[in-house]
mmCIF file of C-alpha atoms and ligand atoms in Angstrom:
data_model
loop_
_atom_site.group_PDB
_atom_site.id
_atom_site.type_symbol
_atom_site.label_atom_id
_atom_site.label_comp_id
_atom_site.label_asym_id
_atom_site.label_seq_id
_atom_site.Cartn_x
_atom_site.Cartn_y
_atom_site.Cartn_z
ATOM 1 C CA MET A 207 -41.012 -11.616 7.048
ATOM 2 C CA GLN A 208 -41.636 -8.008 5.508
ATOM 3 C CA ASN A 209 -39.548 -5.310 4.224
ATOM 4 C CA ILE A 210 -39.671 -1.752 5.937
ATOM 5 C CA ASN A 211 -38.855 -0.767 2.232
ATOM 6 C CA SER A 212 -41.875 -2.012 0.912
ATOM 7 C CA TYR A 213 -44.254 -2.903 3.614
ATOM 8 C CA ALA A 214 -47.830 -0.886 3.117
ATOM 9 C CA PHE A 215 -47.968 1.398 6.684
ATOM 10 C CA TYR A 216 -50.523 3.575 5.276
ATOM 11 C CA GLY A 217 -53.280 3.890 7.917
ATOM 12 C CA LYS A 218 -51.294 1.482 10.219
ATOM 13 C CA ARG A 219 -50.419 1.541 13.364
ATOM 14 C CA ALA A 220 -45.965 0.543 13.682
ATOM 15 C CA LEU A 221 -45.029 -0.436 17.316
ATOM 16 C CA ILE A 222 -41.103 0.073 16.782
ATOM 17 C CA ARG A 223 -38.351 -1.389 19.331
ATOM 18 C CA VAL A 224 -35.708 0.999 19.518
ATOM 19 C CA ASP A 225 -32.660 1.470 21.794
ATOM 20 C CA PHE A 226 -33.327 4.797 23.294
ATOM 21 C CA ASN A 227 -30.749 3.808 25.993
ATOM 22 C CA VAL A 228 -29.086 7.019 26.031
ATOM 23 C CA PRO A 229 -26.840 8.406 28.873
ATOM 24 C CA LEU A 230 -28.397 11.405 31.021
ATOM 25 C CA ASN A 231 -26.663 13.850 33.090
ATOM 26 C CA LYS A 232 -27.443 12.513 36.861
ATOM 27 C CA GLU A 233 -28.746 16.003 38.129
ATOM 28 C CA THR A 234 -30.636 17.450 35.215
ATOM 29 C CA LEU A 235 -31.769 14.372 33.396
ATOM 30 C CA GLU A 236 -31.051 15.975 30.121
ATOM 31 C CA ILE A 237 -29.684 13.810 27.540
ATOM 32 C CA THR A 238 -25.842 13.766 27.032
ATOM 33 C CA ASP A 239 -25.345 11.709 23.915
ATOM 34 C CA ASP A 240 -28.116 11.257 21.562
ATOM 35 C CA THR A 241 -26.483 9.381 19.011
ATOM 36 C CA ARG A 242 -28.994 6.201 19.661
ATOM 37 C CA ILE A 243 -32.147 8.489 18.980
ATOM 38 C CA ARG A 244 -31.008 9.971 15.448
ATOM 39 C CA ALA A 245 -29.756 6.425 14.709
ATOM 40 C CA ALA A 246 -33.774 5.137 14.817
ATOM 41 C CA VAL A 247 -34.757 8.732 12.835
ATOM 42 C CA CYS A 248 -34.871 7.325 9.949
ATOM 43 C CA SER A 249 -36.919 4.344 10.184
ATOM 44 C CA ILE A 250 -39.500 6.356 12.196
ATOM 45 C CA LYS A 251 -39.567 9.132 9.617
ATOM 46 C CA HIS A 252 -40.010 6.472 6.574
ATOM 47 C CA ILE A 253 -43.574 4.810 8.306
ATOM 48 C CA LEU A 254 -44.505 8.618 8.798
ATOM 49 C CA GLU A 255 -44.160 9.457 5.432
ATOM 50 C CA LYS A 256 -45.706 6.302 4.343
ATOM 51 C CA GLY A 257 -48.974 7.446 6.317
ATOM 52 C CA GLY A 258 -48.542 5.325 9.165
ATOM 53 C CA SER A 259 -48.390 6.230 12.785
ATOM 54 C CA VAL A 260 -45.653 5.185 15.260
ATOM 55 C CA ILE A 261 -45.826 3.880 18.773
ATOM 56 C CA ILE A 262 -42.098 3.609 20.034
ATOM 57 C CA MET A 263 -40.613 1.476 22.939
ATOM 58 C CA SER A 264 -37.410 1.157 24.536
ATOM 59 C CA HIS A 265 -35.702 0.261 27.744
ATOM 60 C CA LEU A 266 -33.154 3.013 29.646
ATOM 61 C CA GLY A 267 -30.922 2.188 32.395
ATOM 62 C CA ARG A 268 -31.090 -0.884 34.558
ATOM 63 C CA PRO A 269 -34.357 -0.057 36.942
ATOM 64 C CA LYS A 270 -34.225 -2.636 39.655
ATOM 65 C CA GLN A 271 -38.086 -2.717 40.317
ATOM 66 C CA GLY A 272 -40.789 -0.514 38.586
ATOM 67 C CA PHE A 273 -40.826 3.174 38.335
ATOM 68 C CA GLU A 274 -37.889 5.291 38.750
ATOM 69 C CA LYS A 275 -37.841 8.687 37.384
ATOM 70 C CA ARG A 276 -33.919 8.871 36.046
ATOM 71 C CA PHE A 277 -34.950 5.576 34.266
ATOM 72 C CA SER A 278 -38.063 7.131 32.724
ATOM 73 C CA LEU A 279 -38.448 7.708 28.991
ATOM 74 C CA LYS A 280 -40.476 10.868 29.532
ATOM 75 C CA ASN A 281 -36.921 12.348 29.846
ATOM 76 C CA ILE A 282 -36.357 11.628 25.880
ATOM 77 C CA VAL A 283 -39.435 13.016 24.706
ATOM 78 C CA SER A 284 -39.026 16.464 23.867
ATOM 79 C CA ARG A 285 -35.391 15.674 22.473
ATOM 80 C CA THR A 286 -37.040 13.134 20.509
ATOM 81 C CA SER A 287 -39.860 15.256 19.243
ATOM 82 C CA GLU A 288 -37.376 18.069 17.937
ATOM 83 C CA LEU A 289 -35.370 15.240 16.110
ATOM 84 C CA LEU A 290 -38.317 13.973 14.539
ATOM 85 C CA GLY A 291 -40.180 17.536 13.718
ATOM 86 C CA VAL A 292 -43.122 16.011 15.488
ATOM 87 C CA ASP A 293 -44.941 16.539 18.621
ATOM 88 C CA VAL A 294 -44.583 13.165 20.268
ATOM 89 C CA GLN A 295 -46.706 12.250 22.769
ATOM 90 C CA PHE A 296 -45.675 10.050 25.741
ATOM 91 C CA ALA A 297 -47.945 7.222 27.404
ATOM 92 C CA GLY A 298 -47.148 7.317 31.414
ATOM 93 C CA ASP A 299 -46.869 3.307 31.288
ATOM 94 C CA CYS A 300 -46.869 0.454 28.769
ATOM 95 C CA ILE A 301 -50.024 -1.421 28.821
ATOM 96 C CA SER A 302 -52.709 0.461 30.779
ATOM 97 C CA ASP A 303 -56.210 0.701 29.167
ATOM 98 C CA GLU A 304 -55.447 4.642 29.141
ATOM 99 C CA ALA A 305 -52.100 3.651 27.171
ATOM 100 C CA ILE A 306 -53.907 1.049 24.416
ATOM 101 C CA ASP A 307 -56.592 4.151 24.327
ATOM 102 C CA MET A 308 -53.913 6.390 23.405
ATOM 103 C CA SER A 309 -52.324 4.375 20.966
ATOM 104 C CA SER A 310 -55.516 2.939 18.904
ATOM 105 C CA ASN A 311 -56.320 6.741 18.792
ATOM 106 C CA LEU A 312 -53.414 7.835 16.861
ATOM 107 C CA GLN A 313 -53.703 9.424 13.845
ATOM 108 C CA PRO A 314 -51.129 8.815 10.516
ATOM 109 C CA GLY A 315 -48.126 11.093 11.179
ATOM 110 C CA GLN A 316 -48.510 10.863 14.725
ATOM 111 C CA VAL A 317 -45.681 9.254 17.156
ATOM 112 C CA MET A 318 -45.921 8.397 21.120
ATOM 113 C CA ILE A 319 -43.611 6.728 23.356
ATOM 114 C CA LEU A 320 -44.344 4.044 25.592
ATOM 115 C CA GLU A 321 -42.800 4.125 29.208
ATOM 116 C CA ASN A 322 -39.694 2.111 29.999
ATOM 117 C CA VAL A 323 -40.565 -1.651 29.311
ATOM 118 C CA ARG A 324 -37.727 -2.028 32.271
ATOM 119 C CA PHE A 325 -40.497 -0.889 34.876
ATOM 120 C CA TYR A 326 -42.440 -4.197 34.442
ATOM 121 C CA LYS A 327 -40.872 -7.787 35.130
ATOM 122 C CA GLY A 328 -42.124 -9.208 32.126
ATOM 123 C CA GLU A 329 -39.889 -7.345 30.205
ATOM 124 C CA MET A 330 -36.427 -9.138 30.714
ATOM 125 C CA ALA A 331 -38.489 -12.304 31.970
ATOM 126 C CA GLY A 332 -39.558 -12.418 28.188
ATOM 127 C CA THR A 333 -43.318 -13.162 29.230
ATOM 128 C CA GLU A 334 -45.895 -13.930 26.656
ATOM 129 C CA GLU A 335 -48.302 -12.038 28.671
ATOM 130 C CA PHE A 336 -46.345 -8.699 28.646
ATOM 131 C CA ALA A 337 -45.351 -9.412 24.955
ATOM 132 C CA ARG A 338 -49.219 -9.790 24.521
ATOM 133 C CA GLN A 339 -50.231 -6.710 25.977
ATOM 134 C CA LEU A 340 -47.436 -4.650 24.509
ATOM 135 C CA SER A 341 -48.438 -6.378 20.929
ATOM 136 C CA GLN A 342 -52.147 -4.341 21.278
ATOM 137 C CA HIS A 343 -50.373 -1.243 20.349
ATOM 138 C CA GLY A 344 -49.502 -1.997 16.716
ATOM 139 C CA ASP A 345 -50.866 -3.408 13.602
ATOM 140 C CA ALA A 346 -47.120 -3.985 12.348
ATOM 141 C CA PHE A 347 -43.864 -4.628 14.576
ATOM 142 C CA VAL A 348 -40.794 -3.014 13.628
ATOM 143 C CA ASN A 349 -37.643 -4.019 15.432
ATOM 144 C CA ASP A 350 -34.773 -1.247 15.187
ATOM 145 C CA ALA A 351 -33.050 -2.295 18.227
ATOM 146 C CA PHE A 352 -29.930 -3.842 17.238
ATOM 147 C CA GLY A 353 -28.119 -3.311 21.110
ATOM 148 C CA THR A 354 -30.584 -5.655 22.122
ATOM 149 C CA ALA A 355 -30.958 -8.010 19.613
ATOM 150 C CA HIS A 356 -29.196 -10.542 21.828
ATOM 151 C CA ARG A 357 -31.678 -10.509 24.469
ATOM 152 C CA ALA A 358 -34.943 -12.662 24.473
ATOM 153 C CA HIS A 359 -36.808 -10.136 25.929
ATOM 154 C CA ALA A 360 -40.448 -9.280 25.672
ATOM 155 C CA SER A 361 -40.560 -5.965 23.486
ATOM 156 C CA THR A 362 -37.236 -7.448 21.654
ATOM 157 C CA THR A 363 -38.303 -10.934 20.718
ATOM 158 C CA ILE A 364 -41.378 -12.726 22.083
ATOM 159 C CA VAL A 365 -43.690 -9.729 20.596
ATOM 160 C CA ALA A 366 -42.716 -10.578 17.342
ATOM 161 C CA LYS A 367 -44.694 -13.577 17.358
ATOM 162 C CA TYR A 368 -47.938 -11.451 17.582
ATOM 163 C CA PHE A 369 -47.458 -9.992 14.180
ATOM 164 C CA PRO A 370 -46.898 -13.664 12.285
ATOM 165 C CA ASN A 371 -47.279 -11.553 8.978
ATOM 166 C CA ASP A 372 -46.325 -7.711 9.694
ATOM 167 C CA LYS A 373 -42.720 -7.850 11.483
ATOM 168 C CA MET A 374 -39.870 -6.543 9.603
ATOM 169 C CA PHE A 375 -36.549 -4.727 10.693
ATOM 170 C CA GLY A 376 -36.015 -1.269 10.695
ATOM 171 C CA PHE A 377 -33.151 0.546 8.374
ATOM 172 C CA LEU A 378 -30.820 0.134 11.416
ATOM 173 C CA ILE A 379 -30.814 -3.791 12.215
ATOM 174 C CA GLU A 380 -31.144 -4.092 8.442
ATOM 175 C CA ASN A 381 -27.821 -1.979 7.902
ATOM 176 C CA GLU A 382 -25.866 -3.938 10.632
ATOM 177 C CA ILE A 383 -27.018 -7.443 9.241
ATOM 178 C CA LYS A 384 -25.560 -6.010 5.863
ATOM 179 C CA SER A 385 -22.353 -4.782 7.238
ATOM 180 C CA VAL A 386 -21.697 -7.979 8.998
ATOM 181 C CA ASP A 387 -22.454 -9.981 6.008
ATOM 182 C CA LYS A 388 -20.383 -7.439 3.713
ATOM 183 C CA VAL A 389 -17.259 -8.420 5.863
ATOM 184 C CA LEU A 390 -18.036 -12.115 6.147
ATOM 185 C CA GLN A 391 -19.178 -13.313 3.162
ATOM 186 C CA SER A 392 -16.891 -11.000 1.079
ATOM 187 C CA LYS A 393 -15.612 -11.551 -2.232
ATOM 188 C CA GLU A 394 -13.245 -8.412 -2.685
ATOM 189 C CA LYS A 395 -9.822 -9.462 -1.079
ATOM 190 C CA PRO A 396 -7.940 -8.814 0.779
ATOM 191 C CA VAL A 397 -10.337 -8.863 3.993
ATOM 192 C CA THR A 398 -8.350 -8.070 7.162
ATOM 193 C CA ALA A 399 -9.869 -8.252 10.814
ATOM 194 C CA ILE A 400 -8.128 -6.381 14.026
ATOM 195 C CA VAL A 401 -8.939 -7.666 17.008
ATOM 196 C CA GLY A 402 -7.557 -6.223 20.019
ATOM 197 C CA GLY A 403 -9.056 -5.651 23.521
ATOM 198 C CA ALA A 404 -7.938 -7.192 26.935
ATOM 199 C CA LYS A 405 -8.234 -11.021 26.853
ATOM 200 C CA VAL A 406 -8.109 -13.993 24.084
ATOM 201 C CA SER A 407 -10.601 -15.351 26.496
ATOM 202 C CA SER A 408 -13.259 -12.968 25.547
ATOM 203 C CA LYS A 409 -12.258 -12.920 21.748
ATOM 204 C CA ILE A 410 -11.625 -16.596 21.028
ATOM 205 C CA VAL A 411 -14.932 -17.520 19.433
ATOM 206 C CA ILE A 412 -14.751 -14.639 17.072
ATOM 207 C CA ILE A 413 -11.017 -15.177 16.035
ATOM 208 C CA GLU A 414 -11.719 -19.254 15.458
ATOM 209 C CA ARG A 415 -14.794 -17.788 13.399
ATOM 210 C CA LEU A 416 -12.590 -15.056 11.155
ATOM 211 C CA LEU A 417 -9.941 -17.628 10.386
ATOM 212 C CA ASP A 418 -12.367 -19.243 7.916
ATOM 213 C CA THR A 419 -12.986 -15.900 6.402
ATOM 214 C CA VAL A 420 -10.023 -13.368 6.325
ATOM 215 C CA ASP A 421 -6.503 -12.955 4.921
ATOM 216 C CA ASN A 422 -5.429 -10.992 7.689
ATOM 217 C CA LEU A 423 -6.101 -11.122 10.943
ATOM 218 C CA ILE A 424 -4.210 -8.715 13.277
ATOM 219 C CA VAL A 425 -4.120 -9.463 16.794
ATOM 220 C CA GLY A 426 -3.803 -6.339 19.226
ATOM 221 C CA GLY A 427 -4.094 -5.308 22.743
ATOM 222 C CA GLY A 428 -3.353 -6.947 25.820
ATOM 223 C CA MET A 429 -4.176 -10.311 24.484
ATOM 224 C CA ALA A 430 -1.197 -10.100 21.873
ATOM 225 C CA TYR A 431 1.088 -10.722 25.015
ATOM 226 C CA THR A 432 -0.552 -14.602 25.463
ATOM 227 C CA PHE A 433 0.493 -15.277 22.008
ATOM 228 C CA VAL A 434 4.107 -13.703 22.412
ATOM 229 C CA LYS A 435 4.138 -15.870 25.501
ATOM 230 C CA ALA A 436 2.662 -18.714 23.868
ATOM 231 C CA THR A 437 5.902 -18.469 21.539
ATOM 232 C CA GLY A 438 8.447 -18.383 23.618
ATOM 233 C CA GLY A 439 8.676 -14.544 24.253
ATOM 234 C CA LYS A 440 9.177 -12.707 27.612
ATOM 235 C CA VAL A 441 6.378 -10.603 28.513
ATOM 236 C CA GLY A 442 7.360 -9.801 32.096
ATOM 237 C CA ASP A 443 4.243 -8.139 33.897
ATOM 238 C CA SER A 444 2.182 -7.885 30.910
ATOM 239 C CA LEU A 445 -1.492 -9.178 30.612
ATOM 240 C CA VAL A 446 -1.375 -12.575 30.098
ATOM 241 C CA GLU A 447 -3.863 -15.427 30.385
ATOM 242 C CA ASP A 448 -1.520 -18.422 31.062
ATOM 243 C CA ASP A 449 -4.600 -21.104 30.382
ATOM 244 C CA TYR A 450 -4.770 -19.959 26.911
ATOM 245 C CA LEU A 451 -1.166 -20.277 26.039
ATOM 246 C CA ASP A 452 -2.118 -23.687 24.112
ATOM 247 C CA VAL A 453 -4.965 -21.771 22.752
ATOM 248 C CA ALA A 454 -3.048 -19.457 21.142
ATOM 249 C CA ARG A 455 -0.734 -21.744 19.732
ATOM 250 C CA ASN A 456 -3.764 -23.695 18.122
ATOM 251 C CA ILE A 457 -4.733 -20.494 16.281
ATOM 252 C CA ILE A 458 -1.157 -19.678 15.301
ATOM 253 C CA ASP A 459 -1.185 -23.457 13.621
ATOM 254 C CA GLN A 460 -4.807 -22.987 12.375
ATOM 255 C CA ALA A 461 -4.146 -19.612 10.713
ATOM 256 C CA LYS A 462 -1.033 -21.543 8.867
ATOM 257 C CA ALA A 463 -2.860 -24.242 7.559
ATOM 258 C CA LYS A 464 -5.426 -21.892 6.517
ATOM 259 C CA ASN A 465 -3.364 -19.353 4.742
ATOM 260 C CA VAL A 466 -4.305 -16.766 6.834
ATOM 261 C CA ASN A 467 -1.434 -13.710 7.778
ATOM 262 C CA LEU A 468 -1.800 -13.875 11.230
ATOM 263 C CA TYR A 469 0.026 -10.610 12.584
ATOM 264 C CA ILE A 470 1.254 -10.350 16.360
ATOM 265 C CA PRO A 471 2.794 -7.067 16.931
ATOM 266 C CA THR A 472 6.711 -6.884 16.724
ATOM 267 C CA ASP A 473 7.536 -4.107 19.203
ATOM 268 C CA THR A 474 5.470 -2.754 22.278
ATOM 269 C CA ILE A 475 5.072 0.569 24.596
ATOM 270 C CA ILE A 476 5.815 -0.737 27.912
ATOM 271 C CA ALA A 477 5.196 0.550 31.275
ATOM 272 C CA ASP A 478 6.692 0.350 35.058
ATOM 273 C CA ARG A 479 2.837 0.349 36.307
ATOM 274 C CA PHE A 480 -0.725 0.238 34.778
ATOM 275 C CA SER A 481 -1.320 4.196 34.949
ATOM 276 C CA ASN A 482 -0.706 7.239 32.227
ATOM 277 C CA GLU A 483 1.629 8.593 35.147
ATOM 278 C CA ALA A 484 4.018 5.627 34.718
ATOM 279 C CA GLN A 485 7.705 5.629 33.134
ATOM 280 C CA PHE A 486 7.486 4.163 29.734
ATOM 281 C CA LYS A 487 9.683 2.957 26.741
ATOM 282 C CA GLU A 488 9.912 1.116 23.474
ATOM 283 C CA VAL A 489 11.002 -2.622 23.517
ATOM 284 C CA ALA A 490 10.787 -5.361 21.378
ATOM 285 C CA ILE A 491 7.554 -7.401 22.480
ATOM 286 C CA ASP A 492 9.114 -10.528 23.160
ATOM 287 C CA LYS A 493 11.686 -8.898 25.360
ATOM 288 C CA ILE A 494 10.116 -7.383 28.007
ATOM 289 C CA PRO A 495 11.747 -7.194 31.298
ATOM 290 C CA GLU A 496 10.181 -8.029 34.404
ATOM 291 C CA GLY A 497 8.413 -5.573 36.580
ATOM 292 C CA TRP A 498 7.081 -4.088 33.146
ATOM 293 C CA MET A 499 3.904 -4.566 31.116
ATOM 294 C CA GLY A 500 3.196 -3.669 27.745
ATOM 295 C CA LEU A 501 0.284 -1.454 27.171
ATOM 296 C CA ASP A 502 0.623 -0.072 23.508
ATOM 297 C CA VAL A 503 2.130 -1.175 20.396
ATOM 298 C CA GLY A 504 4.946 0.242 19.173
ATOM 299 C CA HIS A 505 6.302 2.059 15.889
ATOM 300 C CA GLN A 506 7.429 -0.527 13.824
ATOM 301 C CA SER A 507 4.258 -2.544 14.682
ATOM 302 C CA ILE A 508 2.141 0.675 13.952
ATOM 303 C CA LEU A 509 3.799 0.661 10.096
ATOM 304 C CA GLU A 510 3.490 -2.927 9.752
ATOM 305 C CA CYS A 511 -0.186 -3.148 10.689
ATOM 306 C CA ALA A 512 -0.877 0.403 8.428
ATOM 307 C CA GLU A 513 0.857 -1.535 5.464
ATOM 308 C CA ILE A 514 -1.631 -4.464 5.901
ATOM 309 C CA ILE A 515 -4.911 -2.166 6.415
ATOM 310 C CA GLU A 516 -4.352 0.494 3.627
ATOM 311 C CA ASN A 517 -3.973 -2.535 1.251
ATOM 312 C CA SER A 518 -7.088 -4.163 2.023
ATOM 313 C CA LYS A 519 -10.555 -4.097 0.490
ATOM 314 C CA VAL A 520 -12.664 -5.244 3.574
ATOM 315 C CA ILE A 521 -11.903 -4.062 7.258
ATOM 316 C CA LEU A 522 -13.260 -5.265 10.356
ATOM 317 C CA TRP A 523 -11.788 -3.618 13.890
ATOM 318 C CA ASN A 524 -12.904 -5.051 17.170
ATOM 319 C CA GLY A 525 -10.918 -4.294 20.198
ATOM 320 C CA PRO A 526 -8.189 -1.255 20.707
ATOM 321 C CA MET A 527 -4.508 -2.186 20.220
ATOM 322 C CA GLY A 528 -3.618 -0.695 23.784
ATOM 323 C CA VAL A 529 -4.801 1.079 26.666
ATOM 324 C CA PHE A 530 -6.396 4.018 24.402
ATOM 325 C CA GLU A 531 -8.275 5.394 27.649
ATOM 326 C CA MET A 532 -4.521 6.705 28.620
ATOM 327 C CA SER A 533 -3.261 9.189 26.530
ATOM 328 C CA ASN A 534 0.444 7.836 26.759
ATOM 329 C CA PHE A 535 -0.810 4.223 25.425
ATOM 330 C CA GLU A 536 -3.360 5.712 22.515
ATOM 331 C CA ASN A 537 -1.166 6.042 19.766
ATOM 332 C CA GLY A 538 -1.376 2.392 18.544
ATOM 333 C CA THR A 539 -5.221 2.608 18.873
ATOM 334 C CA LYS A 540 -5.149 6.003 17.081
ATOM 335 C CA GLU A 541 -3.203 5.051 14.331
ATOM 336 C CA VAL A 542 -4.733 1.942 13.408
ATOM 337 C CA ALA A 543 -7.910 4.164 13.373
ATOM 338 C CA TYR A 544 -6.204 6.655 10.879
ATOM 339 C CA SER A 545 -5.228 3.745 8.538
ATOM 340 C CA ILE A 546 -8.398 2.398 8.661
ATOM 341 C CA VAL A 547 -9.920 6.175 7.876
ATOM 342 C CA ASN A 548 -7.199 6.002 4.573
ATOM 343 C CA ALA A 549 -8.173 2.551 3.826
ATOM 344 C CA THR A 550 -11.937 3.744 3.862
ATOM 345 C CA LYS A 551 -10.764 7.162 1.338
ATOM 346 C CA LYS A 552 -9.363 4.441 -1.325
ATOM 347 C CA GLY A 553 -12.662 2.523 -1.144
ATOM 348 C CA ALA A 554 -12.528 -0.066 1.208
ATOM 349 C CA PHE A 555 -15.758 -0.924 3.293
ATOM 350 C CA SER A 556 -14.686 -0.685 7.157
ATOM 351 C CA LEU A 557 -16.701 -2.055 9.964
ATOM 352 C CA ILE A 558 -16.139 -0.849 13.326
ATOM 353 C CA GLY A 559 -17.947 -3.463 15.638
ATOM 354 C CA GLY A 560 -18.008 -4.137 19.236
ATOM 355 C CA GLY A 561 -17.972 -1.759 22.153
ATOM 356 C CA ASP A 562 -14.401 -0.384 22.603
ATOM 357 C CA SER A 563 -13.371 0.236 19.190
ATOM 358 C CA VAL A 564 -16.341 1.879 18.969
ATOM 359 C CA ALA A 565 -15.373 4.187 22.101
ATOM 360 C CA ALA A 566 -12.112 4.668 20.153
ATOM 361 C CA ILE A 567 -13.034 5.656 17.256
ATOM 362 C CA ASN A 568 -15.653 8.051 18.566
ATOM 363 C CA LYS A 569 -12.622 9.354 20.933
ATOM 364 C CA PHE A 570 -10.541 10.274 17.862
ATOM 365 C CA ASN A 571 -13.593 11.954 16.036
ATOM 366 C CA LEU A 572 -13.247 9.502 13.208
ATOM 367 C CA ALA A 573 -16.578 7.870 13.214
ATOM 368 C CA ASP A 574 -17.977 9.617 10.191
ATOM 369 C CA LYS A 575 -15.034 8.553 8.196
ATOM 370 C CA VAL A 576 -15.440 4.864 8.210
ATOM 371 C CA SER A 577 -18.025 2.888 6.553
ATOM 372 C CA PHE A 578 -20.017 1.851 9.190
ATOM 373 C CA VAL A 579 -19.847 2.217 13.268
ATOM 374 C CA SER A 580 -21.975 -0.472 14.843
ATOM 375 C CA THR A 581 -24.667 0.490 17.218
ATOM 376 C CA GLY A 582 -24.531 -2.897 19.528
ATOM 377 C CA GLY A 583 -21.675 -4.025 21.692
ATOM 378 C CA GLY A 584 -22.392 -7.042 23.070
ATOM 379 C CA ALA A 585 -24.871 -7.768 20.173
ATOM 380 C CA MET A 586 -22.000 -7.263 17.613
ATOM 381 C CA LEU A 587 -19.608 -9.708 19.440
ATOM 382 C CA GLU A 588 -22.344 -11.967 19.793
ATOM 383 C CA PHE A 589 -23.233 -11.658 15.669
ATOM 384 C CA LEU A 590 -19.660 -12.060 15.007
ATOM 385 C CA GLU A 591 -19.227 -15.112 16.715
ATOM 386 C CA GLY A 592 -21.752 -16.371 14.602
ATOM 387 C CA LYS A 593 -24.554 -16.560 17.105
ATOM 388 C CA GLU A 594 -28.345 -16.750 16.220
ATOM 389 C CA LEU A 595 -29.588 -13.495 18.102
ATOM 390 C CA PRO A 596 -33.095 -14.116 19.493
ATOM 391 C CA GLY A 597 -34.422 -10.479 18.087
ATOM 392 C CA ILE A 598 -33.091 -11.297 14.800
ATOM 393 C CA LYS A 599 -34.292 -14.766 14.619
ATOM 394 C CA ALA A 600 -37.582 -13.866 16.222
ATOM 395 C CA ILE A 601 -38.630 -11.415 12.924
ATOM 396 C CA LYS A 602 -36.812 -14.061 10.586
ATOM 397 C CA GLU A 603 -38.736 -17.174 11.341
ATOM 398 C CA ASN A 604 -42.429 -17.877 10.154
HETATM 399 P P1 LIG B 921 -12.211 -5.659 25.038
HETATM 400 O O1 LIG B 921 -13.706 -5.153 26.054
HETATM 401 O O2 LIG B 921 -11.943 -7.043 25.577
HETATM 402 O O3 LIG B 921 -12.255 -5.214 23.810
HETATM 403 O O4 LIG B 921 -10.872 -4.879 26.172
HETATM 404 C C1 LIG B 921 -10.772 -3.813 25.858
HETATM 405 C C2 LIG B 921 -10.230 -3.221 27.009
HETATM 406 O O5 LIG B 921 -8.612 -3.461 26.313
HETATM 407 C C3 LIG B 921 -9.547 -1.405 27.210
HETATM 408 O O6 LIG B 921 -10.275 -1.297 28.205
HETATM 409 C C4 LIG B 921 -8.233 -1.401 26.710
HETATM 410 O O7 LIG B 921 -7.585 -0.345 27.859
HETATM 411 C C5 LIG B 921 -7.716 -2.952 27.398
HETATM 412 N N1 LIG B 921 -6.646 -3.198 26.609
HETATM 413 C C6 LIG B 921 -6.201 -2.974 25.611
HETATM 414 N N2 LIG B 921 -4.583 -3.378 25.732
HETATM 415 C C7 LIG B 921 -4.406 -3.610 26.789
HETATM 416 C C8 LIG B 921 -3.077 -4.326 27.304
HETATM 417 N N3 LIG B 921 -1.786 -3.745 26.525
HETATM 418 N N4 LIG B 921 -3.029 -4.024 28.782
HETATM 419 C C9 LIG B 921 -3.847 -4.418 29.458
HETATM 420 N N5 LIG B 921 -5.293 -3.876 28.970
HETATM 421 C C10 LIG B 921 -5.638 -3.606 27.493
#
């Protein structure tokens, strides 16, 4: 495996897989959020500065079969040119003779974008033939698409085998990997994980893994009520997974045995229906009346969480504390975000990893006040679960 920092790109064509799956306005097809493009600029500029040329490949959306204008990467060419300060060329497809000619004629400092790789069946099927055809575009392969690293697609994984001595991670993936390592292999203590979200079932693997590495584990969101019910509390109509009550009890026992401080909220904001217009009030989390459901953590819990978080050296946050999409039930999630920001100011390392906590930190405009916000929702979840991501393995293996 090579390293993007030390690799000699001079005179070479670097085929780079990025995640330019950006949201577009449905009518005008203009980019509404270019975060993902900006995230890859660092690697691309580095290659250009080292005297290489760059061939960009990515997917965009979920095209059903073949070309669809709304999923064409042509829509993102001008913004990419602006961000790179280079006149980016566009190949109308991925593997035609014309496209291959274009990339072989690319001069140092030049950049081209291939068409959406998902216009080809071979991409998601991960066929060797499509990967081989793509590989003709480059002398080296750089994978900088963390968001698709958990997929064994042609352009994310299979293509790497055609570059046995010239494959590497881009800066973005490198940083994602380093951030998770910082949390899971931290020598600094205490390490605190905050795991929220809807269900225990979708976070159980992560929770069990974290019990081996963290000092504090804060459980929030909808899954807290399964824990409360598992210990005999009354949770009314809150979200509960009855077939996970034993699992929850087992986690409580494991936490004790492993000396992990497992924090379950003590109070909650309950509502008489799942709506921002519902009536709501604050009660002890184990005394929720029938007909009411817990949609956020209460004030006491917020204070207790802040105490834990603000005394931590390393923090991982995955999943909201409540239904933060509704303004009446966003407070717990918001306050946890502020506690993480405060801890970060005091020198803690904070990683926001996984879909909805990333959405939450963005909603509260705090993304630049934490140490690292992951770009990969599903990929980050699987990475935290300890799974070997195919896109990462393909670069690492010989
Ligand atoms: P996840 O994708 O598992 O991280 O779940 C995120 C979702 O959990 C968000 O859409 C939240 O609205 C939802 N959520 C958080 N707390 C609750 C709750 N107390 N009851 C129902 N849903 C919740």
